[in-house]
Coordinates of C-alpha atoms and ligand atoms in Angstrom, one line a residue:
Chain A
M9 CA -13.1 -10.9 10.6
S10 CA -13.2 -7.2 10.0
L11 CA -15.4 -5.6 7.4
A12 CA -12.4 -4.5 5.5
R13 CA -10.9 -8.0 5.1
T14 CA -14.3 -9.6 4.4
I15 CA -14.9 -7.2 1.5
L16 CA -11.3 -7.6 0.3
L17 CA -11.5 -11.4 0.2
F18 CA -15.0 -11.6 -1.3
E19 CA -14.2 -9.1 -4.0
W20 CA -10.5 -9.8 -4.4
R21 CA -10.7 -9.6 -8.2
R22 CA -11.6 -5.9 -8.0
F23 CA -8.6 -5.3 -5.7
L24 CA -6.1 -7.3 -7.7
P25 CA -4.9 -4.4 -9.9
A26 CA -4.0 -2.4 -6.8
L27 CA -2.1 -5.3 -5.3
L28 CA -0.2 -5.9 -8.6
S29 CA 0.7 -2.3 -9.1
V30 CA 2.2 -2.2 -5.6
T31 CA 4.0 -5.4 -6.3
F32 CA 5.4 -4.3 -9.6
A33 CA 6.5 -0.9 -8.3
G34 CA 8.3 -2.7 -5.5
V35 CA 9.9 -5.2 -7.9
L36 CA 10.9 -2.5 -10.3
M37 CA 12.6 -0.6 -7.5
L38 CA 14.3 -3.7 -5.9
V39 CA 15.5 -5.2 -9.2
Q40 CA 17.0 -1.9 -10.2
L41 CA 18.5 -1.4 -6.8
G42 CA 19.8 -5.0 -6.8
L43 CA 21.4 -4.6 -10.2
L44 CA 22.9 -1.3 -9.3
V45 CA 24.3 -2.4 -6.0
G46 CA 25.4 -5.7 -7.5
M47 CA 27.1 -3.9 -10.4
F48 CA 28.8 -1.2 -8.4
G49 CA 29.6 -3.8 -5.7
T50 CA 31.8 -5.5 -8.3
V51 CA 33.9 -2.3 -8.7
T52 CA 35.3 -3.0 -5.3
V53 CA 35.5 -6.8 -5.5
L54 CA 39.3 -6.6 -5.2
A55 CA 39.1 -4.9 -1.8
D56 CA 36.0 -6.7 -0.6
S57 CA 37.5 -10.1 -1.2
T58 CA 40.8 -9.7 0.7
A59 CA 41.4 -10.2 4.3
A60 CA 43.4 -6.9 4.8
S61 CA 41.3 -4.5 6.9
V62 CA 43.5 -1.4 6.3
W63 CA 44.5 -0.1 2.8
I64 CA 47.0 2.5 1.9
T65 CA 46.5 4.3 -1.5
A66 CA 47.7 7.3 -3.4
P67 CA 46.3 10.5 -1.7
A68 CA 44.0 11.6 -4.5
T69 CA 42.3 8.3 -4.9
Q70 CA 38.5 8.6 -5.5
S71 CA 37.9 5.0 -6.5
L72 CA 39.7 1.7 -6.0
D73 CA 40.1 1.2 -9.8
Q74 CA 41.7 4.6 -10.4
S75 CA 44.5 4.5 -8.0
A76 CA 48.0 5.9 -8.8
E77 CA 51.1 4.2 -7.6
I78 CA 52.8 4.7 -4.2
P79 CA 56.3 3.7 -2.9
A80 CA 56.5 0.2 -1.7
S81 CA 58.7 1.5 1.2
L82 CA 55.5 2.8 2.8
A83 CA 54.9 -0.7 4.1
A84 CA 57.8 -0.4 6.5
L85 CA 56.5 2.9 7.8
V86 CA 53.0 1.4 8.3
R87 CA 54.4 -1.5 10.3
A88 CA 55.7 1.0 12.9
N89 CA 52.1 1.1 14.2
A90 CA 51.8 -1.3 17.1
D91 CA 48.4 -2.6 16.0
I92 CA 49.6 -3.8 12.6
T93 CA 51.0 -7.3 12.5
R94 CA 51.7 -7.8 8.9
T95 CA 51.8 -5.8 5.6
E96 CA 51.8 -6.8 2.0
T97 CA 51.8 -5.0 -1.3
L98 CA 49.4 -5.3 -4.2
R99 CA 50.2 -4.2 -7.7
V100 CA 47.6 -3.5 -10.3
R101 CA 48.6 -2.7 -13.9
D102 CA 46.9 -2.4 -17.3
G103 CA 47.8 -5.0 -19.8
S104 CA 46.7 -6.2 -23.2
W105 CA 45.3 -9.8 -23.5
R106 CA 45.5 -11.8 -26.6
S107 CA 44.0 -15.3 -26.6
A108 CA 45.3 -18.3 -28.5
S109 CA 42.8 -17.7 -31.3
G110 CA 43.7 -14.0 -31.6
T111 CA 41.0 -12.3 -29.5
T112 CA 42.5 -9.1 -28.0
L113 CA 41.2 -7.2 -25.0
P114 CA 42.5 -4.7 -22.5
V115 CA 42.7 -6.3 -19.0
T116 CA 43.8 -5.3 -15.5
V117 CA 46.6 -7.5 -14.2
V118 CA 46.6 -7.9 -10.5
G119 CA 49.9 -9.0 -8.9
I120 CA 49.3 -10.8 -5.6
S121 CA 51.5 -12.9 -3.3
P122 CA 51.1 -16.5 -4.5
S123 CA 50.2 -18.1 -1.2
A124 CA 46.9 -19.2 0.3
S125 CA 47.8 -17.3 3.5
A126 CA 48.7 -14.1 1.7
L127 CA 46.8 -10.9 2.7
S128 CA 46.5 -10.0 -1.0
C129 CA 45.0 -13.4 -2.0
P130 CA 41.3 -12.8 -2.7
A131 CA 38.9 -15.2 -0.9
P132 CA 37.7 -17.0 -4.0
L133 CA 41.3 -18.0 -4.8
K134 CA 42.2 -19.0 -1.3
Q135 CA 41.5 -22.7 -1.6
W136 CA 44.1 -23.6 -4.1
L137 CA 44.4 -21.1 -7.0
C138 CA 46.7 -18.7 -5.1
A139 CA 49.2 -21.4 -4.5
L140 CA 49.1 -22.5 -8.1
L141 CA 50.1 -18.9 -9.2
A142 CA 53.6 -19.6 -7.6
T143 CA 54.5 -21.3 -10.9
P144 CA 55.9 -18.6 -13.2
N145 CA 53.9 -17.2 -16.1
T146 CA 50.6 -18.6 -14.8
V147 CA 47.3 -16.6 -14.4
V148 CA 43.8 -17.1 -13.1
V149 CA 40.7 -15.4 -14.6
D150 CA 37.1 -15.4 -13.5
R151 CA 34.7 -18.0 -14.9
S152 CA 32.3 -15.3 -15.9
E153 CA 35.0 -13.6 -18.0
A154 CA 36.3 -16.8 -19.6
N155 CA 34.1 -16.4 -22.6
K156 CA 35.1 -12.8 -23.2
L157 CA 38.7 -13.7 -22.8
D158 CA 38.3 -16.6 -25.2
T159 CA 40.1 -19.0 -22.9
T160 CA 39.6 -21.8 -20.4
T161 CA 41.5 -23.8 -17.8
A162 CA 44.9 -24.8 -19.2
G163 CA 44.4 -22.4 -22.1
M164 CA 47.4 -20.4 -23.4
A165 CA 47.4 -16.7 -24.0
E166 CA 49.6 -13.6 -24.2
I167 CA 49.7 -10.5 -22.0
N168 CA 51.7 -7.6 -23.4
G169 CA 53.2 -10.2 -25.8
H170 CA 54.4 -12.6 -23.0
R171 CA 53.0 -16.1 -23.0
V172 CA 51.0 -17.1 -19.9
R173 CA 49.0 -20.2 -19.0
V174 CA 45.6 -20.1 -17.3
V175 CA 45.8 -22.5 -14.3
G176 CA 42.3 -22.1 -13.2
L177 CA 39.0 -20.2 -13.2
S178 CA 37.8 -18.3 -10.1
Q179 CA 34.2 -17.6 -9.3
G180 CA 33.0 -14.3 -7.9
L181 CA 35.8 -12.0 -9.1
R182 CA 34.0 -10.2 -11.8
S183 CA 34.0 -6.4 -12.0
I184 CA 32.0 -4.2 -14.3
G185 CA 34.9 -1.7 -14.5
T186 CA 37.4 -3.9 -16.0
T187 CA 38.5 -7.6 -16.6
Y188 CA 40.8 -8.8 -13.9
V189 CA 43.6 -11.3 -14.6
F190 CA 45.3 -12.5 -11.4
T191 CA 48.9 -13.5 -11.3
S192 CA 51.9 -13.4 -9.0
Q193 CA 53.9 -10.2 -8.5
Q194 CA 56.9 -11.9 -10.0
T195 CA 55.0 -12.9 -13.2
L196 CA 53.6 -9.4 -13.3
R197 CA 57.1 -7.9 -13.2
G198 CA 58.0 -10.1 -16.2
L199 CA 54.9 -8.9 -18.1
L200 CA 55.8 -5.2 -17.8
D201 CA 57.8 -3.7 -20.6
R202 CA 59.7 -0.9 -19.1
E203 CA 60.8 -2.6 -15.9
G204 CA 63.1 0.3 -14.8
D205 CA 60.2 2.7 -14.3
D206 CA 58.4 0.9 -11.6
V207 CA 60.9 -0.6 -9.3
G208 CA 59.8 0.2 -5.8
L209 CA 56.3 1.3 -6.8
V210 CA 53.1 -0.5 -5.9
T211 CA 49.4 0.3 -6.1
F212 CA 48.3 -0.6 -2.6
V213 CA 49.9 -1.4 0.7
L214 CA 47.6 -3.8 2.6
A215 CA 47.8 -4.3 6.4
E216 CA 46.5 -6.8 8.8
L217 CA 45.6 -5.8 12.3
R218 CA 46.2 -7.4 15.7
K219 CA 43.1 -9.2 16.9
G220 CA 40.8 -6.8 18.6
A221 CA 42.2 -3.6 17.1
E222 CA 39.7 -1.1 15.8
P223 CA 40.4 -0.4 12.0
A224 CA 39.0 3.1 12.2
T225 CA 41.3 4.0 15.1
V226 CA 44.3 2.5 13.4
V227 CA 43.5 4.4 10.2
N228 CA 43.3 7.7 12.2
D229 CA 46.7 7.0 13.6
L230 CA 48.1 6.2 10.2
L231 CA 46.7 9.4 8.7
T232 CA 48.9 11.4 11.1
L233 CA 51.9 9.1 10.5
L234 CA 51.8 9.0 6.7
P235 CA 53.0 12.0 4.6
P236 CA 49.7 13.4 3.3
K237 CA 51.2 14.2 -0.1
T238 CA 52.3 10.6 -0.6
A239 CA 49.6 8.3 0.7
K240 CA 46.3 8.0 2.4
A241 CA 45.0 5.3 4.7
W242 CA 41.5 3.8 4.6
T243 CA 39.7 1.0 6.3
R244 CA 38.6 -1.6 3.7
V245 CA 35.0 -0.6 4.2
Q246 CA 35.7 3.1 3.8
L247 CA 37.6 2.5 0.6
S248 CA 34.9 0.3 -0.7
Q249 CA 32.1 2.7 0.1
Q250 CA 33.9 5.7 -1.3
S251 CA 34.6 3.9 -4.6
Q252 CA 31.0 2.8 -4.9
R253 CA 29.7 6.3 -4.1
W254 CA 32.1 7.8 -6.7
W255 CA 30.8 5.4 -9.4
L256 CA 27.2 6.1 -8.4
E257 CA 27.6 9.9 -8.7
E258 CA 30.0 10.0 -11.6
S259 CA 28.1 7.7 -13.8
G260 CA 24.7 9.4 -13.3
V261 CA 23.1 6.0 -12.8
G262 CA 22.2 7.0 -9.2
A263 CA 20.0 9.8 -10.5
G264 CA 18.5 7.6 -13.2
F265 CA 17.6 5.0 -10.6
L266 CA 16.0 7.6 -8.3
F267 CA 14.0 9.0 -11.2
S268 CA 12.6 5.7 -12.4
T269 CA 11.9 4.6 -8.9
V270 CA 9.9 7.7 -8.2
L271 CA 8.1 7.3 -11.5
G272 CA 7.3 3.7 -10.7
L273 CA 5.9 4.6 -7.3
L274 CA 3.8 7.4 -8.7
I275 CA 2.2 5.0 -11.2
A276 CA 1.6 2.6 -8.3
V277 CA -0.1 5.4 -6.3
V278 CA -2.3 6.4 -9.2
I279 CA -3.4 2.8 -10.1
T280 CA -3.9 1.8 -6.4
S281 CA -5.8 4.9 -5.5
Q282 CA -8.0 4.6 -8.6
T283 CA -8.7 1.0 -7.9
L284 CA -9.6 1.7 -4.3
R285 CA -11.6 4.7 -5.4
G286 CA -13.5 2.5 -7.9
V287 CA -14.3 0.0 -5.2
V288 CA -15.5 2.8 -2.8
L289 CA -17.6 4.4 -5.5
S290 CA -19.2 1.1 -6.3
Q291 CA -20.3 0.8 -2.7
L292 CA -20.9 4.4 -2.1
R293 CA -24.6 3.9 -1.3
E294 CA -23.8 1.3 1.3
Y295 CA -21.4 3.6 2.9
A296 CA -23.9 6.5 2.6
T297 CA -26.4 4.4 4.5
F298 CA -24.0 4.2 7.4
R299 CA -23.2 7.9 7.1
A300 CA -27.0 8.4 7.4
I301 CA -27.3 6.5 10.7
G302 CA -24.5 8.7 12.0
V303 CA -21.4 6.6 11.6
P304 CA -18.5 9.1 11.4
A305 CA -16.7 9.3 8.0
A306 CA -13.5 8.6 9.8
R307 CA -14.8 5.2 10.9
L308 CA -15.8 4.3 7.4
G309 CA -12.5 5.7 6.2
A310 CA -10.7 3.3 8.5
V311 CA -12.2 0.4 6.5
I312 CA -10.7 1.8 3.3
V313 CA -7.3 2.5 4.9
E314 CA -7.3 -1.0 6.4
Q315 CA -8.0 -2.5 2.9
A316 CA -5.2 -0.3 1.5
A317 CA -2.8 -1.6 4.2
W318 CA -3.6 -5.2 3.4
I319 CA -3.0 -4.5 -0.2
G320 CA 0.3 -3.0 0.6
A321 CA 1.3 -6.0 2.8
G322 CA 0.1 -8.5 0.2
G323 CA 1.9 -6.6 -2.5
G324 CA 5.0 -6.6 -0.3
V325 CA 4.9 -10.4 0.1
L326 CA 4.4 -11.0 -3.6
M327 CA 7.2 -8.6 -4.3
L328 CA 9.6 -10.5 -2.0
L329 CA 8.8 -13.8 -3.9
L330 CA 9.3 -12.2 -7.3
V331 CA 12.6 -10.5 -6.2
A332 CA 13.8 -13.8 -4.7
L333 CA 13.1 -15.4 -8.1
V334 CA 15.0 -12.6 -9.9
A335 CA 17.9 -13.0 -7.5
Q336 CA 18.0 -16.8 -8.3
L337 CA 18.0 -16.1 -12.0
A338 CA 20.7 -13.5 -11.7
Q339 CA 22.9 -15.9 -9.8
H340 CA 22.4 -18.6 -12.4
F341 CA 23.5 -16.3 -15.2
Y342 CA 26.4 -14.7 -13.2
V343 CA 24.7 -11.3 -13.3
P344 CA 25.9 -9.2 -10.4
F345 CA 22.8 -8.7 -8.2
A346 CA 22.9 -7.8 -4.5
L347 CA 20.3 -6.7 -2.1
S348 CA 20.6 -5.9 1.6
G349 CA 18.0 -6.6 4.2
L350 CA 17.8 -2.8 4.7
G351 CA 17.0 -2.3 1.0
I352 CA 14.2 -4.9 1.2
A353 CA 12.8 -3.5 4.4
V354 CA 12.8 0.0 2.8
A355 CA 11.0 -1.3 -0.3
M356 CA 8.4 -3.1 1.8
A357 CA 7.8 0.0 3.9
V358 CA 7.6 2.2 0.7
G359 CA 5.1 -0.3 -0.8
L360 CA 3.0 -0.2 2.4
L361 CA 3.2 3.6 2.5
T362 CA 2.2 3.8 -1.2
A363 CA -0.8 1.7 -0.6
V364 CA -1.9 3.6 2.5
C365 CA -1.4 7.0 0.7
S366 CA -3.6 5.6 -2.1
G367 CA -6.2 4.6 0.4
L368 CA -6.1 8.1 1.9
L369 CA -6.6 9.6 -1.5
A370 CA -9.6 7.4 -2.1
L371 CA -11.1 8.7 1.1
R372 CA -12.1 11.9 -0.6
E373 CA -15.2 10.2 -2.0
L374 CA -16.3 9.3 1.5
Y375 CA -15.8 12.7 3.0
R376 CA -17.6 14.4 0.0
L377 CA -20.5 12.0 0.5
Q378 CA -24.0 13.6 1.2
P379 CA -26.4 10.8 2.2
A380 CA -29.4 13.0 1.3
E381 CA -28.1 13.4 -2.3
L382 CA -27.4 9.8 -2.8
L383 CA -30.4 8.1 -1.2
R384 CA -33.2 10.2 -2.5
Chain B
M24 CA -49.7 11.9 23.8
T25 CA -47.0 14.2 22.6
A26 CA -45.6 14.4 19.1
S27 CA -42.2 12.7 18.7
V28 CA -41.2 14.6 15.5
V29 CA -42.2 18.2 15.1
A30 CA -41.3 20.3 12.1
A31 CA -42.0 24.1 12.2
D32 CA -41.9 26.5 9.3
L33 CA -39.6 24.5 7.1
M34 CA -38.3 26.4 4.1
H35 CA -36.1 24.9 1.5
S36 CA -35.1 25.8 -2.1
F37 CA -32.6 24.4 -4.6
G38 CA -30.6 26.5 -7.0
R39 CA -30.0 30.3 -7.1
G40 CA -31.5 33.3 -8.8
A41 CA -33.8 32.6 -11.7
A42 CA -33.2 28.8 -11.6
Q43 CA -34.3 28.7 -8.0
T44 CA -37.0 26.1 -7.2
R45 CA -38.9 26.4 -3.9
V46 CA -39.5 22.9 -2.5
L47 CA -40.7 23.4 1.0
H48 CA -42.6 26.6 1.9
R49 CA -43.2 27.3 5.6
L50 CA -44.2 23.6 6.2
S51 CA -45.2 22.6 9.7
V52 CA -46.2 19.1 10.6
E53 CA -46.1 16.7 13.6
F54 CA -45.7 12.9 13.9
W55 CA -46.7 10.6 16.7
P56 CA -45.2 7.5 18.2
G57 CA -46.6 4.1 17.4
E58 CA -48.0 5.3 14.1
V59 CA -47.1 4.8 10.4
T60 CA -47.5 8.1 8.5
L61 CA -47.3 8.0 4.7
V62 CA -46.1 11.0 2.9
M63 CA -47.5 11.1 -0.7
G64 CA -47.5 13.6 -3.5
A65 CA -46.6 14.1 -7.1
S66 CA -43.1 13.3 -8.3
G67 CA -40.9 16.4 -7.6
S68 CA -43.3 17.6 -4.9
G69 CA -40.5 17.5 -2.3
K70 CA -41.3 14.3 -0.4
S71 CA -37.6 13.2 -0.2
T72 CA -36.5 16.7 0.7
L73 CA -39.0 16.8 3.5
L74 CA -37.9 13.4 4.8
A75 CA -34.2 14.3 4.7
A76 CA -34.9 17.5 6.6
L77 CA -36.9 15.6 9.2
G78 CA -34.3 12.9 9.5
G79 CA -31.3 15.2 10.1
L80 CA -29.8 14.5 6.7
L81 CA -30.4 17.8 4.9
R82 CA -30.3 21.2 6.6
P83 CA -33.3 23.3 5.6
D84 CA -32.9 26.9 4.6
A85 CA -35.1 27.9 7.6
G86 CA -37.3 26.3 10.2
Q87 CA -36.6 23.7 12.9
V88 CA -37.1 20.0 13.4
S89 CA -37.4 18.6 16.9
V90 CA -37.1 14.8 17.4
S91 CA -37.9 13.6 20.9
G92 CA -37.5 17.1 22.1
T93 CA -34.1 17.7 20.6
M94 CA -33.7 20.6 18.1
L95 CA -31.9 18.8 15.3
W96 CA -30.7 21.8 13.4
S97 CA -29.2 23.5 16.4
L98 CA -26.8 20.6 17.0
T99 CA -23.2 20.6 15.8
A100 CA -22.4 18.3 12.9
R101 CA -20.8 15.8 15.3
A102 CA -23.7 15.9 17.8
L103 CA -26.2 15.5 15.0
E104 CA -24.4 12.3 13.9
R105 CA -24.5 11.0 17.4
F106 CA -28.1 11.9 17.7
R107 CA -29.0 10.1 14.5
Y108 CA -27.1 7.0 15.6
Q109 CA -29.0 6.9 18.9
H110 CA -32.5 7.8 17.7
C111 CA -33.0 7.4 14.0
G112 CA -33.2 4.5 11.5
Y113 CA -33.3 4.8 7.7
I114 CA -34.6 2.6 5.0
F115 CA -34.2 3.4 1.3
Q116 CA -35.5 2.3 -2.0
G117 CA -32.2 0.6 -2.9
F118 CA -31.4 -1.9 -0.2
N119 CA -27.8 -0.8 0.0
L120 CA -26.4 -4.0 1.4
F121 CA -22.7 -5.0 1.1
P122 CA -22.5 -7.9 -1.4
A123 CA -19.7 -9.4 0.7
L124 CA -21.6 -9.7 3.9
T125 CA -24.1 -12.3 5.2
A126 CA -27.5 -11.0 6.4
L127 CA -26.4 -11.4 10.0
E128 CA -23.2 -9.4 9.4
Q129 CA -25.1 -6.6 7.6
V130 CA -27.4 -6.2 10.5
A131 CA -24.7 -6.4 13.2
L132 CA -22.6 -3.8 11.3
P133 CA -24.2 -0.6 12.7
L134 CA -23.5 -1.9 16.2
R135 CA -20.0 -2.8 15.3
F136 CA -19.4 0.7 14.0
G137 CA -20.9 2.0 17.2
G138 CA -18.2 0.1 19.2
E139 CA -20.4 -2.8 20.4
L140 CA -18.6 -6.1 21.2
K141 CA -18.9 -8.7 18.6
A142 CA -20.9 -11.3 20.6
R143 CA -23.4 -8.7 21.8
A144 CA -23.8 -7.2 18.3
Q145 CA -24.4 -10.6 16.9
A146 CA -27.0 -11.5 19.5
R147 CA -28.9 -8.2 18.9
A148 CA -28.6 -8.7 15.1
E149 CA -30.1 -12.2 15.5
A150 CA -33.0 -10.8 17.4
A151 CA -33.6 -8.1 14.8
L152 CA -33.5 -10.6 12.0
A153 CA -36.0 -12.8 13.9
E154 CA -38.3 -9.7 14.2
V155 CA -38.4 -9.3 10.4
G156 CA -38.9 -13.1 10.0
L157 CA -35.5 -13.9 8.5
S158 CA -33.8 -16.0 11.1
A159 CA -33.4 -18.8 8.5
C160 CA -31.5 -16.4 6.1
A161 CA -28.9 -15.2 8.6
Q162 CA -26.0 -16.8 6.8
L163 CA -27.1 -15.8 3.2
R164 CA -25.5 -13.0 1.2
P165 CA -27.5 -10.5 -0.8
S166 CA -27.1 -12.4 -4.1
E167 CA -28.9 -15.3 -2.4
L168 CA -31.8 -13.2 -1.2
S169 CA -35.0 -12.1 -3.0
G170 CA -35.8 -8.4 -3.3
G171 CA -38.3 -8.5 -0.4
E172 CA -35.9 -10.4 1.8
K173 CA -33.2 -7.9 1.0
Q174 CA -35.5 -5.0 2.1
R175 CA -36.4 -6.9 5.3
V176 CA -32.6 -7.3 6.0
A177 CA -32.3 -3.5 5.5
I178 CA -35.2 -3.0 7.9
A179 CA -33.5 -5.3 10.5
R180 CA -30.4 -3.2 10.0
A181 CA -32.4 0.0 10.7
L182 CA -34.0 -1.6 13.7
V183 CA -31.0 -3.1 15.4
T184 CA -30.0 0.2 17.0
Q185 CA -33.6 0.5 18.5
P186 CA -34.4 3.9 16.9
R187 CA -37.3 6.1 18.2
V188 CA -38.0 7.2 14.6
L189 CA -37.8 5.2 11.4
F190 CA -37.5 7.2 8.1
A191 CA -38.3 5.3 4.9
D192 CA -38.0 6.8 1.4
E193 CA -39.9 4.7 -1.2
P194 CA -39.0 1.5 0.6
T195 CA -41.4 -0.5 -1.6
S196 CA -40.8 0.9 -5.1
A197 CA -38.3 -1.8 -6.0
L198 CA -40.6 -4.5 -4.9
D199 CA -43.7 -6.2 -6.4
S200 CA -47.0 -5.2 -4.8
S201 CA -47.4 -8.2 -2.4
N202 CA -43.8 -7.8 -1.2
G203 CA -44.3 -4.1 -0.9
E204 CA -47.4 -4.5 1.2
R205 CA -45.7 -7.0 3.4
V206 CA -42.8 -4.6 4.0
V207 CA -45.1 -1.8 5.1
A208 CA -47.2 -4.1 7.2
L209 CA -43.9 -5.1 8.9
L210 CA -43.2 -1.4 9.5
Q211 CA -46.6 -1.0 11.0
D212 CA -46.1 -4.0 13.4
I213 CA -42.8 -2.4 14.5
A214 CA -44.6 0.9 15.1
H215 CA -47.2 -0.8 17.2
L216 CA -44.9 -3.1 19.1
H217 CA -42.1 -0.6 20.0
G218 CA -44.0 2.7 19.8
T219 CA -41.7 3.7 17.0
T220 CA -42.6 6.8 14.9
V221 CA -42.5 5.5 11.3
I222 CA -42.5 8.0 8.4
V223 CA -42.8 6.5 5.0
V224 CA -42.5 8.4 1.7
T225 CA -44.3 6.5 -1.1
H226 CA -46.5 7.1 -4.2
D227 CA -48.2 3.7 -3.9
P228 CA -51.9 4.1 -2.8
Q229 CA -52.1 0.4 -2.0
L230 CA -50.0 1.0 1.1
M231 CA -52.6 3.3 2.6
C232 CA -54.4 0.4 4.3
H233 CA -51.2 -0.2 6.4
A234 CA -50.9 3.4 7.7
E235 CA -52.6 5.3 10.5
R236 CA -52.3 8.6 8.6
V237 CA -51.6 9.9 5.1
L238 CA -50.2 13.3 4.2
Q239 CA -50.4 14.8 0.8
L240 CA -47.6 17.2 -0.1
R241 CA -48.3 19.9 -2.7
N242 CA -46.7 23.3 -3.5
G243 CA -44.3 23.0 -0.6
V244 CA -46.9 22.5 2.1
I245 CA -49.1 19.7 3.6
H246 CA -52.1 19.9 1.4
Q247 CA -54.1 17.2 3.0
D248 CA -53.8 15.4 6.3
Q249 CA -55.9 12.2 6.5
R250 CA -56.5 9.8 9.4
M251 CA -57.1 6.3 8.2
A252 CA -59.8 4.1 9.8
P253 CA -58.2 1.2 11.6
A254 CA -57.9 -1.3 8.7
V255 CA -58.6 -4.9 8.6
R256 CA -55.2 -6.4 9.1
S257 CA -53.8 -8.1 6.1
P258 CA -53.2 -11.9 6.5
L259 CA -49.6 -11.2 5.3
T260 CA -48.9 -9.3 8.5
G261 CA -49.2 -12.4 10.6
E262 CA -46.6 -14.2 8.4
A263 CA -44.1 -11.3 8.6
A264 CA -44.3 -10.9 12.4
Ligands
ATP411 N1 -29.8 18.7 -5.1 C1 -30.8 19.3 -5.8 N2 -30.4 20.3 -6.6 C2 -31.4 20.9 -7.3 N3 -32.7 20.6 -7.3 C3 -33.1 19.6 -6.5 C4 -32.1 18.9 -5.7 N4 -32.8 17.9 -5.0 C5 -34.1 18.0 -5.4 N5 -34.2 19.0 -6.2 C6 -35.5 19.4 -6.8 O1 -36.4 19.6 -5.7 C7 -37.7 19.1 -6.0 C8 -38.1 18.1 -5.0 O2 -37.3 17.0 -5.1 P1 -37.6 15.7 -4.2 O3 -36.5 14.7 -4.5 O4 -37.8 16.1 -2.8 O5 -39.0 15.2 -4.9 P2 -39.8 13.9 -4.5 O6 -41.1 14.3 -4.1 O7 -39.1 13.0 -3.6 O8 -39.9 13.2 -6.0 P3 -40.0 11.7 -6.4 O9 -41.3 11.2 -6.1 O10 -39.7 11.7 -7.8 O11 -38.9 11.0 -5.6 C9 -37.6 18.5 -7.4 O12 -38.1 19.5 -8.4 C10 -36.1 18.4 -7.7 O13 -35.8 18.6 -9.0
MG412 MG1 -38.1 11.1 -3.8

C-alpha cells in the first residue's frame, strides 16, 4: 500500500473533516441542481409527457406556459409535409376552480382528445384516464395537487361556474408554474364563457412523424412552410429546453444557484486545504527528514496530492449515497427532483478537483520547508 | 588515508546589521572514514549550524565543503539533493518517524522514494533493521517502540541507503544515558564495519568513550581537536551489534 493511503487509513479521523466538506459541498450542489432541474422540468411536463415530436406554437413563444393562440387550420397546412402522419390540436385555457367545500383557485385547463391513442394524451393518463374523459364534464387532476384543489376521485367541483366531476387522479403531471386540470376539448369548450371568441383558435398543433423521420429536419421544413408571423415550429425537445432556459434566466434562480454552488465549493476548498495543511504540518519533521536525505519536494508532494485525491473520491462516493437518499425522499413526498448522469458526473469531477486543488494549496508548506531550520 | 569530509574557511552569520551574530568564522576541519567524531561546545556555539553546512543542508555565507571529493556548495540545488541521497545519512534528536508506519516500512521508505522496487526495498530494510538489532520489531509502529528503539529505527532508516557519511545532531539527548551510550556505540560499530564517516553533535561528555575524536567549538572555530585513546569497548556494544 502506498504511503499516502497508509497514513490516510491510520489517521482517518484527522482527514474526516476534509472528506465531509467535499461531500457536503457536492451534496449541496447536487440537491440544489436536482430541485432546480426537477422544478423547472415540471414547467414543460405537458410537452415532455406527450408522444408528439413536433409542436407548432405562436411565433413569439418563449415558454410553453405562455403561449398565445394560433388558428386550428394550421393543422391542415402542417399535414402537407410528407413526413407528418397525423396532427392534433391541444387547447390550454385559464380557468377558476371552486371545490365542493368552497376552495377557489386559478387553474390551467388542458383540453385533450379523449382517447388513449391520442397524440395529446399525456403518458400518465394513457392507461385509462384519457378514455374516461370522453364522458362530458369530467376532469382529471394530479394526485400531488389533489390537496390544494381540495378534491379527490369522484369529487365534484366547478370550473368557471360549470359543474365537473373528477374521474381520476394522475401521477407525475405536476407543474410549478400552474395547476393543470385535464379535460376533453369538448368539455373545455363548454367551460369557456365567451364561446364565440375562440372558434377555430387553439394553443398548440401537435404532429406525429413517420417512423425514421428526423424531427429537426421536419421542423426546418415547416419553418419555411409556415407563415412566420402566425406560427413557429419546434421539436418537442427544443420547445422544452427553450422553456426551461427562459424560466432559469427570467426567475434569477439560475444565478442564485451558481452563486451558492461557488460559495459551497469555496468553503470546501478552505476546509479541505486547511485539514490537509494541518496533517502536513503535524508531520512536517518527518517530511523534513526526507527532504534532508534528498527526496525532491515534488515526490513528497505527490503523497499529499494522492491523499487529497482519495479524499475527493471518498467524498464523491459518500455524496452519491446521500444524494440517492435525498432523491428517494423527494420521490416519496412528490417533490420534483431530477438529476442527470451528466450532472452527477460533473459534481463528482468538481469534488475531485476541489480536493486536489486543496491538496496543491497544502503543498506550500512542503516547498517552504528548510530541513536545517526544522531539525536543529 | 584521505579525509572524506573537508571544510575550508566556513563563514556563516545570522541576521543583518546590528543584530548580526557570527556563528562560523573561517572554520576549517577534516573528517576521516571509519571514525566517530563528536562535535561539542556550549549551547549556541554553532554546532548545528556547522553540521548543516557540512551535510549540505545549509549554504554557508562563504567557504567550501567537500564530501568524497565533491564540492557540495558548487552543485545546483537538484544535484545537491541527488548527492545527499546517494552519499549522506541524517539522524536527528527527534526520531521523526511516521506514526502510521511499521518499523520496516519506515526504513524501506527512503528506497521507495528513490524508486526502488518494493521487494528489494523490503529486503534491504530488513538487513538494516537487523544491523541495529531490531529484526524482532519490524512490524511494530512507533507508538509500540521505546525511545531507544525508535532512535535505532531512525538509524536503520539513515543506513539503508548505505551513506558514506552519517550526520547526527544530538541523537541521544531524548534518551536516557544507557540508551544514549548504546546508540553512539552502534554508530561507532557502523563506522568501523562500513568505513562510514560519522559526525555526531552532542553535549554529553559520557559519549566521549565511544568516539575516536572530539572537537570543541568556540567563537566560531574549532577550539580543541582531541584524539581519544582506543576505549575499552562497552559491553552494551556487543548487544547492539
Ligand atoms: N535561523 C536562525 N536565525 C537567527 N539566528 C540563528 C538561526 N539559527 C541559529 N541561530 C543562532 O546561531 C547560533 C548558533 O546556533 P546553533 O543552532 O548552531 O547552536 P548549537 O551549538 O547547535 O546550540 P545547541 O547546543 O543549543 O543546539 C545561536 O546563537 C543561534 O541563536
Ligand atoms: Mg544544536
